[in-house]
């Protein structure tokens, strides 16, 4: 049985004090969540060491939002996978559409980042998703298939055990417009078939595929009832402990 996972991507939000408060709020309500659902939070880099320390021994895992495509050295402003591991992260998000769009994150870079994440014992939340014009042109399946094949198809099958896929249609991120449960399920099922064609049914069946894009307490139940939607990657609504917990309760 694949895992159900609800992850909070805090993006560039919260001061350290606010982030600590948010993490505290989540742990205080953790007992409300079904034991079958795993929680992950992805605070900004500056908060990771402290929040990982706080959450040690709780069921909430800590993720970074990105990592460098180089192991170490003269790369001013970058944060390596080894550094993330050393402060208690167990995951990193890679390939978020905001990284792809604003920071030139290509599949080529993502291949390097993923290799470094694995070398350092991090698991990866790998994001894919089409832009509005790509969906309007009917290219959404091809775009997502290319994002998957360019990065994930280079992995060994057993490395897929350390990958969570997040489908995040760009037009739904932070816009308040959520994909309908039919649109999301259709793409999740397509992603699973794409993984199955390359890695085999067993690995595809075990891979958790999360939905992201304006997921909130009011629409989480519908999304969670879809057979191929194994959880959520939550942006805006993860900044309020109650909303994040309410979404997690839906799964
Ligand atoms: P959103 O962001 O929930 O604010 O739409 C999701 C994400 O980008 O991970």
Short mmCIF file of C-alpha atoms and ligand atoms in Angstrom, two decimals:
data_model
loop_
_atom_site.label_atom_id
_atom_site.label_comp_id
_atom_site.label_asym_id
_atom_site.label_seq_id
_atom_site.Cartn_x
_atom_site.Cartn_y
_atom_site.Cartn_z
CA UNK A 1 0.00 0.00 0.00
CA UNK A 2 1.38 3.39 -0.94
CA UNK A 3 1.67 6.11 1.67
CA UNK A 4 -0.72 8.99 2.10
CA UNK A 5 1.23 12.19 2.54
CA UNK A 6 0.31 15.80 3.15
CA UNK A 7 3.20 18.23 2.78
CA UNK A 8 3.27 21.96 3.48
CA UNK A 9 5.39 24.12 1.19
CA UNK A 10 5.85 27.35 3.11
CA UNK A 11 7.68 29.02 0.19
CA UNK A 12 9.26 32.39 1.13
CA UNK A 13 6.92 32.98 4.04
CA UNK A 14 7.28 33.33 7.81
CA UNK A 15 10.01 34.85 9.95
CA UNK A 16 11.78 32.36 12.17
CA UNK A 17 9.49 33.15 15.12
CA UNK A 18 6.39 32.73 12.93
CA UNK A 19 7.72 29.49 11.51
CA UNK A 20 8.42 28.07 14.96
CA UNK A 21 4.89 29.04 16.00
CA UNK A 22 3.42 27.35 12.92
CA UNK A 23 5.38 24.15 13.52
CA UNK A 24 4.24 24.19 17.15
CA UNK A 25 0.62 24.62 16.07
CA UNK A 26 0.92 21.59 13.79
CA UNK A 27 2.39 19.34 16.47
CA UNK A 28 -0.32 20.38 18.93
CA UNK A 29 -3.02 19.08 16.59
CA UNK A 30 -1.18 16.07 15.29
CA UNK A 31 -3.35 13.61 17.20
CA UNK A 32 -6.36 14.63 15.10
CA UNK A 33 -4.80 13.04 12.03
CA UNK A 34 -5.21 9.46 10.98
CA UNK A 35 -2.14 7.35 11.69
CA UNK A 36 -2.05 6.38 8.02
CA UNK A 37 -1.23 9.92 6.88
CA UNK A 38 2.36 11.23 7.01
CA UNK A 39 3.01 14.94 7.40
CA UNK A 40 5.94 16.88 5.98
CA UNK A 41 6.72 20.59 6.35
CA UNK A 42 9.04 22.51 4.02
CA UNK A 43 10.09 25.75 5.74
CA UNK A 44 12.60 28.21 4.26
CA UNK A 45 16.31 27.27 4.53
CA UNK A 46 16.94 29.65 7.44
CA UNK A 47 14.43 27.81 9.65
CA UNK A 48 15.34 24.22 8.85
CA UNK A 49 17.86 23.48 11.61
CA UNK A 50 15.66 24.84 14.37
CA UNK A 51 12.42 23.38 13.09
CA UNK A 52 14.00 19.97 12.46
CA UNK A 53 15.27 20.03 16.04
CA UNK A 54 11.78 20.95 17.29
CA UNK A 55 10.08 18.23 15.30
CA UNK A 56 12.55 15.49 16.17
CA UNK A 57 10.66 12.57 17.67
CA UNK A 58 7.30 13.78 16.25
CA UNK A 59 5.67 12.23 13.18
CA UNK A 60 6.27 15.42 11.16
CA UNK A 61 9.20 15.19 8.72
CA UNK A 62 11.14 18.19 7.49
CA UNK A 63 11.86 19.01 3.86
CA UNK A 64 13.83 21.73 2.11
CA UNK A 65 12.26 23.53 -0.85
CA UNK A 66 15.29 23.11 -3.12
CA UNK A 67 18.95 22.09 -3.03
CA UNK A 68 22.07 22.97 -5.02
CA UNK A 69 23.12 21.13 -8.17
CA UNK A 70 26.74 21.01 -6.94
CA UNK A 71 28.09 19.10 -3.96
CA UNK A 72 30.08 21.95 -2.34
CA UNK A 73 32.47 24.80 -2.96
CA UNK A 74 32.43 28.26 -4.47
CA UNK A 75 28.72 28.59 -5.24
CA UNK A 76 27.68 31.71 -3.34
CA UNK A 77 24.15 31.62 -2.02
CA UNK A 78 23.57 27.93 -2.63
CA UNK A 79 22.68 25.25 -0.07
CA UNK A 80 23.89 21.69 -0.62
CA UNK A 81 22.09 18.40 -0.06
CA UNK A 82 24.76 17.45 2.50
CA UNK A 83 24.00 20.62 4.49
CA UNK A 84 20.29 19.85 4.44
CA UNK A 85 20.90 16.34 5.68
CA UNK A 86 23.21 17.64 8.41
CA UNK A 87 20.48 19.83 9.91
CA UNK A 88 17.87 17.09 10.04
CA UNK A 89 16.00 17.31 6.74
CA UNK A 90 14.77 14.03 5.33
CA UNK A 91 13.31 15.41 2.11
CA UNK A 92 13.81 18.13 -0.43
CA UNK A 93 11.29 19.44 -2.93
CA UNK A 94 12.75 19.59 -6.45
CA UNK A 95 11.38 21.02 -9.67
CA UNK A 96 8.72 23.26 -8.20
CA UNK A 97 7.20 25.33 -11.02
CA UNK A 98 8.31 28.56 -9.31
CA UNK A 99 11.92 27.29 -9.45
CA UNK A 100 11.45 26.24 -13.08
CA UNK A 101 9.86 29.55 -14.04
CA UNK A 102 11.86 32.14 -12.05
CA UNK A 103 15.22 30.45 -11.49
CA UNK A 104 15.88 28.59 -14.71
CA UNK A 105 15.53 25.13 -13.25
CA UNK A 106 15.90 22.75 -16.19
CA UNK A 107 15.54 18.98 -16.28
CA UNK A 108 19.31 18.80 -16.70
CA UNK A 109 19.83 20.63 -13.40
CA UNK A 110 17.15 18.58 -11.71
CA UNK A 111 18.91 15.35 -12.66
CA UNK A 112 22.04 16.61 -10.87
CA UNK A 113 20.09 17.83 -7.86
CA UNK A 114 18.27 14.54 -7.52
CA UNK A 115 21.50 12.53 -7.69
CA UNK A 116 23.00 14.70 -4.93
CA UNK A 117 19.86 14.42 -2.82
CA UNK A 118 20.02 10.62 -2.99
CA UNK A 119 23.77 10.49 -2.38
CA UNK A 120 23.15 12.38 0.83
CA UNK A 121 20.24 10.24 1.95
CA UNK A 122 17.45 12.72 1.20
CA UNK A 123 14.13 11.70 -0.32
CA UNK A 124 12.66 13.90 -3.04
CA UNK A 125 9.27 15.47 -3.64
CA UNK A 126 9.46 15.93 -7.41
CA UNK A 127 7.04 18.46 -8.89
CA UNK A 128 5.55 18.39 -12.37
CA UNK A 129 2.72 20.32 -13.98
CA UNK A 130 1.63 22.18 -17.08
CA UNK A 131 0.97 25.87 -17.67
CA UNK A 132 -2.46 27.14 -18.65
CA UNK A 133 -1.58 27.65 -22.32
CA UNK A 134 -0.20 24.12 -22.49
CA UNK A 135 -3.48 22.74 -21.15
CA UNK A 136 -5.49 24.96 -23.48
CA UNK A 137 -3.49 23.65 -26.43
CA UNK A 138 -4.14 20.10 -25.27
CA UNK A 139 -0.45 19.47 -24.52
CA UNK A 140 -0.73 18.88 -20.77
CA UNK A 141 -0.11 15.14 -20.88
CA UNK A 142 2.93 15.52 -23.14
CA UNK A 143 4.41 18.27 -20.97
CA UNK A 144 4.08 16.21 -17.80
CA UNK A 145 5.35 13.04 -19.51
CA UNK A 146 8.45 14.93 -20.67
CA UNK A 147 9.09 16.36 -17.18
CA UNK A 148 8.89 12.84 -15.78
CA UNK A 149 10.91 11.05 -18.43
CA UNK A 150 13.70 13.66 -18.51
CA UNK A 151 14.38 13.40 -14.79
CA UNK A 152 12.91 10.24 -13.31
CA UNK A 153 13.61 7.76 -16.10
CA UNK A 154 17.34 8.00 -15.39
CA UNK A 155 16.80 6.56 -11.91
CA UNK A 156 17.29 2.98 -10.82
CA UNK A 157 13.92 1.38 -10.03
CA UNK A 158 14.75 1.09 -6.31
CA UNK A 159 15.49 4.84 -6.17
CA UNK A 160 11.84 5.49 -7.02
CA UNK A 161 11.04 4.34 -3.47
CA UNK A 162 12.57 7.63 -2.36
CA UNK A 163 10.53 9.78 -4.74
CA UNK A 164 7.14 11.34 -4.14
CA UNK A 165 5.64 12.90 -7.27
CA UNK A 166 3.60 16.09 -6.91
CA UNK A 167 1.29 17.10 -9.75
CA UNK A 168 0.87 20.86 -9.57
CA UNK A 169 -0.86 22.46 -12.55
CA UNK A 170 0.79 25.87 -12.74
CA UNK A 171 -2.55 27.58 -13.40
CA UNK A 172 -3.84 26.33 -10.06
CA UNK A 173 -0.91 27.40 -7.88
CA UNK A 174 -1.73 30.30 -5.62
CA UNK A 175 -4.59 31.35 -7.90
CA UNK A 176 -7.51 30.02 -5.89
CA UNK A 177 -8.48 27.98 -8.96
CA UNK A 178 -8.19 24.30 -8.14
CA UNK A 179 -8.14 21.58 -10.74
CA UNK A 180 -11.42 19.70 -10.57
CA UNK A 181 -11.17 16.29 -8.99
CA UNK A 182 -11.77 14.81 -12.48
CA UNK A 183 -8.91 16.82 -14.02
CA UNK A 184 -6.58 15.93 -11.15
CA UNK A 185 -7.50 12.23 -11.09
CA UNK A 186 -7.10 12.01 -14.87
CA UNK A 187 -3.56 13.41 -14.68
CA UNK A 188 -2.60 11.37 -11.61
CA UNK A 189 -3.72 8.21 -13.32
CA UNK A 190 -1.75 9.22 -16.43
CA UNK A 191 1.36 9.85 -14.29
CA UNK A 192 1.00 6.43 -12.68
CA UNK A 193 0.64 4.78 -16.11
CA UNK A 194 3.72 6.67 -17.34
CA UNK A 195 5.70 5.41 -14.34
CA UNK A 196 4.34 1.88 -14.84
CA UNK A 197 5.38 1.80 -18.49
CA UNK A 198 8.98 2.51 -17.50
CA UNK A 199 9.44 1.06 -14.00
CA UNK A 200 6.69 -1.58 -13.93
CA UNK A 201 3.31 -1.77 -12.20
CA UNK A 202 4.63 -2.55 -8.75
CA UNK A 203 6.78 0.57 -8.45
CA UNK A 204 4.09 2.75 -10.01
CA UNK A 205 1.53 1.39 -7.55
CA UNK A 206 3.81 2.15 -4.61
CA UNK A 207 4.63 5.73 -5.66
CA UNK A 208 2.69 8.40 -3.80
CA UNK A 209 1.38 11.09 -6.14
CA UNK A 210 0.32 14.30 -4.42
CA UNK A 211 -1.90 17.04 -5.82
CA UNK A 212 -0.89 20.68 -5.39
CA UNK A 213 -2.56 23.91 -6.47
CA UNK A 214 -4.99 25.85 -4.27
CA UNK A 215 -5.80 22.78 -2.20
CA UNK A 216 -7.66 23.91 0.90
CA UNK A 217 -9.89 22.45 3.61
CA UNK A 218 -13.01 23.04 1.46
CA UNK A 219 -11.82 21.02 -1.54
CA UNK A 220 -9.49 18.47 0.06
CA UNK A 221 -12.21 15.87 0.67
CA UNK A 222 -13.17 15.65 -3.01
CA UNK A 223 -9.55 15.38 -4.11
CA UNK A 224 -8.77 12.79 -1.44
CA UNK A 225 -11.58 10.55 -2.63
CA UNK A 226 -9.89 10.08 -6.02
CA UNK A 227 -8.11 6.73 -6.25
CA UNK A 228 -4.79 8.05 -7.58
CA UNK A 229 -4.49 11.17 -5.41
CA UNK A 230 -2.42 10.07 -2.43
CA UNK A 231 -2.14 13.38 -0.63
CA UNK A 232 -1.39 17.04 -1.19
CA UNK A 233 1.44 19.51 -1.54
CA UNK A 234 -0.06 22.55 0.09
CA UNK A 235 1.20 26.12 -0.32
CA UNK A 236 -0.96 28.97 0.98
CA UNK A 237 -3.18 26.82 3.18
CA UNK A 238 -0.16 25.25 4.91
CA UNK A 239 0.65 28.59 6.56
CA UNK A 240 -2.20 28.17 9.03
CA UNK A 241 -1.83 25.14 11.30
CA UNK A 242 -5.60 24.59 11.48
CA UNK A 243 -6.04 24.60 7.71
CA UNK A 244 -3.06 22.33 7.15
CA UNK A 245 -4.39 19.89 9.75
CA UNK A 246 -7.90 20.10 8.28
CA UNK A 247 -6.52 19.15 4.86
CA UNK A 248 -4.49 16.29 6.35
CA UNK A 249 -7.65 15.02 8.04
CA UNK A 250 -9.30 14.69 4.63
CA UNK A 251 -6.83 11.95 3.64
P1 LIG B 1 -0.84 26.74 -3.33
O1 LIG B 1 0.64 26.25 -3.68
O2 LIG B 1 -1.45 25.68 -2.42
O3 LIG B 1 -0.67 28.06 -2.62
O4 LIG B 1 -1.58 26.87 -4.60
C1 LIG B 1 0.94 24.91 -3.89
C2 LIG B 1 2.41 24.75 -4.23
O5 LIG B 1 2.93 25.55 -5.02
O6 LIG B 1 3.09 23.85 -3.71
#
